[in-house]
């Protein structure tokens, strides 16, 4: 809004997609509680540091701080699903042509709807994400794509 009295500042962009993005969702289970808890901890540290003459909260942007604090999932036309947190990016699902139209969180599960009519559910350990250790596991899928064999069994054949 060039004619607005509100100032906007471009902070950055999240990369990883080459097709149109259809949906973006923050992980939001108890998000307000966690944010307030984090804010209280920061304020305690700020008071301690202010006593020493150091202000760690100088020029902080609340919204930017919020964006960096909680995991964000996004999906695109190609079927790609990416999870972002702070400076990390984890591809949950690669491009396969089955457009991912919608996603939502339910506790520690990421539920994704596709143009094929399929719904995939991924169980995601949010605590590990908050501790900078992103890991995901496919919890449910209604299509079995292939069968795999262990390398040990294959070498005996």
mmCIF file of C-alpha atoms in Angstrom:
data_model
loop_
_atom_site.group_PDB
_atom_site.id
_atom_site.type_symbol
_atom_site.label_atom_id
_atom_site.label_comp_id
_atom_site.label_asym_id
_atom_site.label_seq_id
_atom_site.Cartn_x
_atom_site.Cartn_y
_atom_site.Cartn_z
ATOM 1 C CA UNK A 1 0.000 0.000 0.000
ATOM 2 C CA UNK A 2 2.087 2.870 -1.304
ATOM 3 C CA UNK A 3 -0.513 5.429 -0.243
ATOM 4 C CA UNK A 4 -0.940 3.983 3.279
ATOM 5 C CA UNK A 5 0.368 5.508 6.478
ATOM 6 C CA UNK A 6 1.365 1.988 7.576
ATOM 7 C CA UNK A 7 4.997 1.137 6.869
ATOM 8 C CA UNK A 8 5.864 -2.296 5.472
ATOM 9 C CA UNK A 9 9.275 -3.892 5.424
ATOM 10 C CA UNK A 10 10.185 -6.901 3.244
ATOM 11 C CA UNK A 11 11.821 -9.423 5.575
ATOM 12 C CA UNK A 12 12.586 -12.341 3.247
ATOM 13 C CA UNK A 13 11.096 -15.264 1.364
ATOM 14 C CA UNK A 14 10.803 -19.000 1.795
ATOM 15 C CA UNK A 15 12.087 -20.922 -1.215
ATOM 16 C CA UNK A 16 11.620 -24.479 -2.368
ATOM 17 C CA UNK A 17 8.641 -24.385 -4.743
ATOM 18 C CA UNK A 18 8.529 -24.125 -8.543
ATOM 19 C CA UNK A 19 4.723 -24.463 -8.919
ATOM 20 C CA UNK A 20 1.883 -22.346 -7.478
ATOM 21 C CA UNK A 21 1.435 -22.687 -3.719
ATOM 22 C CA UNK A 22 -2.097 -23.690 -2.728
ATOM 23 C CA UNK A 23 -2.034 -23.610 1.054
ATOM 24 C CA UNK A 24 0.128 -22.374 3.930
ATOM 25 C CA UNK A 25 -0.532 -23.266 7.571
ATOM 26 C CA UNK A 26 1.276 -22.608 10.829
ATOM 27 C CA UNK A 27 1.381 -25.377 13.394
ATOM 28 C CA UNK A 28 -1.001 -23.926 15.968
ATOM 29 C CA UNK A 29 -1.661 -26.430 18.756
ATOM 30 C CA UNK A 30 -1.360 -24.383 21.953
ATOM 31 C CA UNK A 31 0.459 -21.759 19.895
ATOM 32 C CA UNK A 32 -0.705 -18.805 21.995
ATOM 33 C CA UNK A 33 0.344 -20.498 25.233
ATOM 34 C CA UNK A 34 3.801 -21.341 23.853
ATOM 35 C CA UNK A 35 4.222 -17.833 22.460
ATOM 36 C CA UNK A 36 3.304 -16.228 25.802
ATOM 37 C CA UNK A 37 5.572 -18.645 27.662
ATOM 38 C CA UNK A 38 8.447 -17.779 25.322
ATOM 39 C CA UNK A 39 7.694 -14.056 25.711
ATOM 40 C CA UNK A 40 7.834 -14.355 29.540
ATOM 41 C CA UNK A 41 11.197 -16.142 29.367
ATOM 42 C CA UNK A 42 12.570 -13.465 27.017
ATOM 43 C CA UNK A 43 11.312 -10.701 29.304
ATOM 44 C CA UNK A 44 13.039 -12.318 32.301
ATOM 45 C CA UNK A 45 16.324 -12.482 30.352
ATOM 46 C CA UNK A 46 15.822 -8.937 29.121
ATOM 47 C CA UNK A 47 15.434 -7.617 32.663
ATOM 48 C CA UNK A 48 18.622 -9.425 33.702
ATOM 49 C CA UNK A 49 20.560 -8.063 30.720
ATOM 50 C CA UNK A 50 19.130 -4.549 31.117
ATOM 51 C CA UNK A 51 20.663 -4.480 34.583
ATOM 52 C CA UNK A 52 24.043 -5.068 32.914
ATOM 53 C CA UNK A 53 23.367 -2.407 30.280
ATOM 54 C CA UNK A 54 22.597 -4.811 27.403
ATOM 55 C CA UNK A 55 19.166 -4.708 25.726
ATOM 56 C CA UNK A 56 18.579 -7.943 23.776
ATOM 57 C CA UNK A 57 15.058 -6.850 22.716
ATOM 58 C CA UNK A 58 16.196 -3.758 20.824
ATOM 59 C CA UNK A 59 14.415 -3.282 17.471
ATOM 60 C CA UNK A 60 12.593 -6.642 17.570
ATOM 61 C CA UNK A 61 9.571 -7.097 15.329
ATOM 62 C CA UNK A 62 6.777 -9.112 17.032
ATOM 63 C CA UNK A 63 5.425 -10.608 13.805
ATOM 64 C CA UNK A 64 8.860 -11.597 12.510
ATOM 65 C CA UNK A 65 9.615 -13.181 15.870
ATOM 66 C CA UNK A 66 6.318 -15.134 15.631
ATOM 67 C CA UNK A 67 7.126 -16.382 12.132
ATOM 68 C CA UNK A 68 10.476 -17.715 13.228
ATOM 69 C CA UNK A 69 9.112 -19.332 16.377
ATOM 70 C CA UNK A 70 6.565 -21.821 14.957
ATOM 71 C CA UNK A 71 6.678 -24.484 12.191
ATOM 72 C CA UNK A 72 5.009 -23.606 8.885
ATOM 73 C CA UNK A 73 3.808 -26.136 6.277
ATOM 74 C CA UNK A 74 3.077 -25.286 2.626
ATOM 75 C CA UNK A 75 1.845 -27.351 -0.351
ATOM 76 C CA UNK A 76 1.783 -26.803 -4.114
ATOM 77 C CA UNK A 77 0.268 -27.874 -7.448
ATOM 78 C CA UNK A 78 3.026 -30.404 -8.045
ATOM 79 C CA UNK A 79 2.244 -32.286 -4.827
ATOM 80 C CA UNK A 80 5.294 -30.960 -3.032
ATOM 81 C CA UNK A 81 4.902 -30.317 0.696
ATOM 82 C CA UNK A 82 7.553 -28.426 2.652
ATOM 83 C CA UNK A 83 7.892 -27.802 6.365
ATOM 84 C CA UNK A 84 9.775 -24.652 7.421
ATOM 85 C CA UNK A 85 11.067 -23.746 10.854
ATOM 86 C CA UNK A 86 13.524 -20.924 11.582
ATOM 87 C CA UNK A 87 16.297 -21.425 8.990
ATOM 88 C CA UNK A 88 15.422 -25.076 8.262
ATOM 89 C CA UNK A 89 13.482 -26.489 5.331
ATOM 90 C CA UNK A 90 12.328 -30.129 5.180
ATOM 91 C CA UNK A 91 10.665 -31.574 2.085
ATOM 92 C CA UNK A 92 7.892 -33.786 3.461
ATOM 93 C CA UNK A 93 6.650 -34.883 0.031
ATOM 94 C CA UNK A 94 8.308 -34.545 -3.381
ATOM 95 C CA UNK A 95 6.725 -33.527 -6.693
ATOM 96 C CA UNK A 96 4.687 -36.321 -8.267
ATOM 97 C CA UNK A 97 2.002 -34.441 -10.225
ATOM 98 C CA UNK A 98 -0.808 -35.082 -7.708
ATOM 99 C CA UNK A 99 -1.687 -31.485 -6.789
ATOM 100 C CA UNK A 100 -1.739 -30.843 -3.039
ATOM 101 C CA UNK A 101 -4.648 -28.452 -2.492
ATOM 102 C CA UNK A 102 -5.151 -28.231 1.248
ATOM 103 C CA UNK A 103 -3.370 -29.044 4.458
ATOM 104 C CA UNK A 104 -4.163 -28.710 8.128
ATOM 105 C CA UNK A 105 -2.685 -29.640 11.479
ATOM 106 C CA UNK A 106 -4.304 -31.879 14.085
ATOM 107 C CA UNK A 107 -2.044 -32.138 17.115
ATOM 108 C CA UNK A 108 1.168 -33.673 15.744
ATOM 109 C CA UNK A 109 -0.344 -34.804 12.443
ATOM 110 C CA UNK A 110 -0.199 -32.930 9.137
ATOM 111 C CA UNK A 111 -3.191 -33.853 6.952
ATOM 112 C CA UNK A 112 -2.908 -33.139 3.206
ATOM 113 C CA UNK A 113 -5.665 -33.310 0.565
ATOM 114 C CA UNK A 114 -4.845 -33.992 -3.105
ATOM 115 C CA UNK A 115 -6.519 -33.541 -6.491
ATOM 116 C CA UNK A 116 -6.661 -37.343 -6.880
ATOM 117 C CA UNK A 117 -8.980 -37.527 -3.881
ATOM 118 C CA UNK A 118 -6.292 -39.038 -1.671
ATOM 119 C CA UNK A 119 -5.668 -37.777 1.834
ATOM 120 C CA UNK A 120 -2.241 -38.386 3.348
ATOM 121 C CA UNK A 121 -1.534 -38.031 7.051
ATOM 122 C CA UNK A 122 2.000 -37.475 8.316
ATOM 123 C CA UNK A 123 2.928 -37.792 11.971
ATOM 124 C CA UNK A 124 5.435 -35.076 12.820
ATOM 125 C CA UNK A 125 7.348 -34.853 16.086
ATOM 126 C CA UNK A 126 6.792 -31.146 16.830
ATOM 127 C CA UNK A 127 9.006 -31.246 19.933
ATOM 128 C CA UNK A 128 11.959 -32.338 17.766
ATOM 129 C CA UNK A 129 11.182 -29.523 15.331
ATOM 130 C CA UNK A 130 11.173 -26.989 18.153
ATOM 131 C CA UNK A 131 14.542 -28.467 19.208
ATOM 132 C CA UNK A 132 15.861 -28.147 15.606
ATOM 133 C CA UNK A 133 15.653 -31.874 14.770
ATOM 134 C CA UNK A 134 13.040 -32.156 11.987
ATOM 135 C CA UNK A 135 11.782 -35.720 11.460
ATOM 136 C CA UNK A 136 8.640 -36.976 9.774
ATOM 137 C CA UNK A 137 6.949 -40.324 9.355
ATOM 138 C CA UNK A 138 4.109 -41.235 6.998
ATOM 139 C CA UNK A 139 1.300 -42.222 9.351
ATOM 140 C CA UNK A 140 -1.381 -43.205 6.841
ATOM 141 C CA UNK A 141 -1.791 -43.452 3.086
ATOM 142 C CA UNK A 142 -4.514 -45.289 1.231
ATOM 143 C CA UNK A 143 -2.225 -46.304 -1.658
ATOM 144 C CA UNK A 144 0.688 -48.752 -1.461
ATOM 145 C CA UNK A 145 3.107 -47.696 -4.174
ATOM 146 C CA UNK A 146 5.750 -50.423 -4.070
ATOM 147 C CA UNK A 147 7.311 -53.223 -2.082
ATOM 148 C CA UNK A 148 10.883 -53.071 -0.849
ATOM 149 C CA UNK A 149 13.317 -55.823 0.074
ATOM 150 C CA UNK A 150 16.265 -55.612 2.408
ATOM 151 C CA UNK A 151 19.718 -55.655 0.797
ATOM 152 C CA UNK A 152 20.573 -58.730 2.871
ATOM 153 C CA UNK A 153 17.805 -60.799 1.225
ATOM 154 C CA UNK A 154 18.620 -59.509 -2.258
ATOM 155 C CA UNK A 155 22.278 -60.553 -2.077
ATOM 156 C CA UNK A 156 21.258 -64.178 -1.346
ATOM 157 C CA UNK A 157 19.039 -64.464 -4.443
#
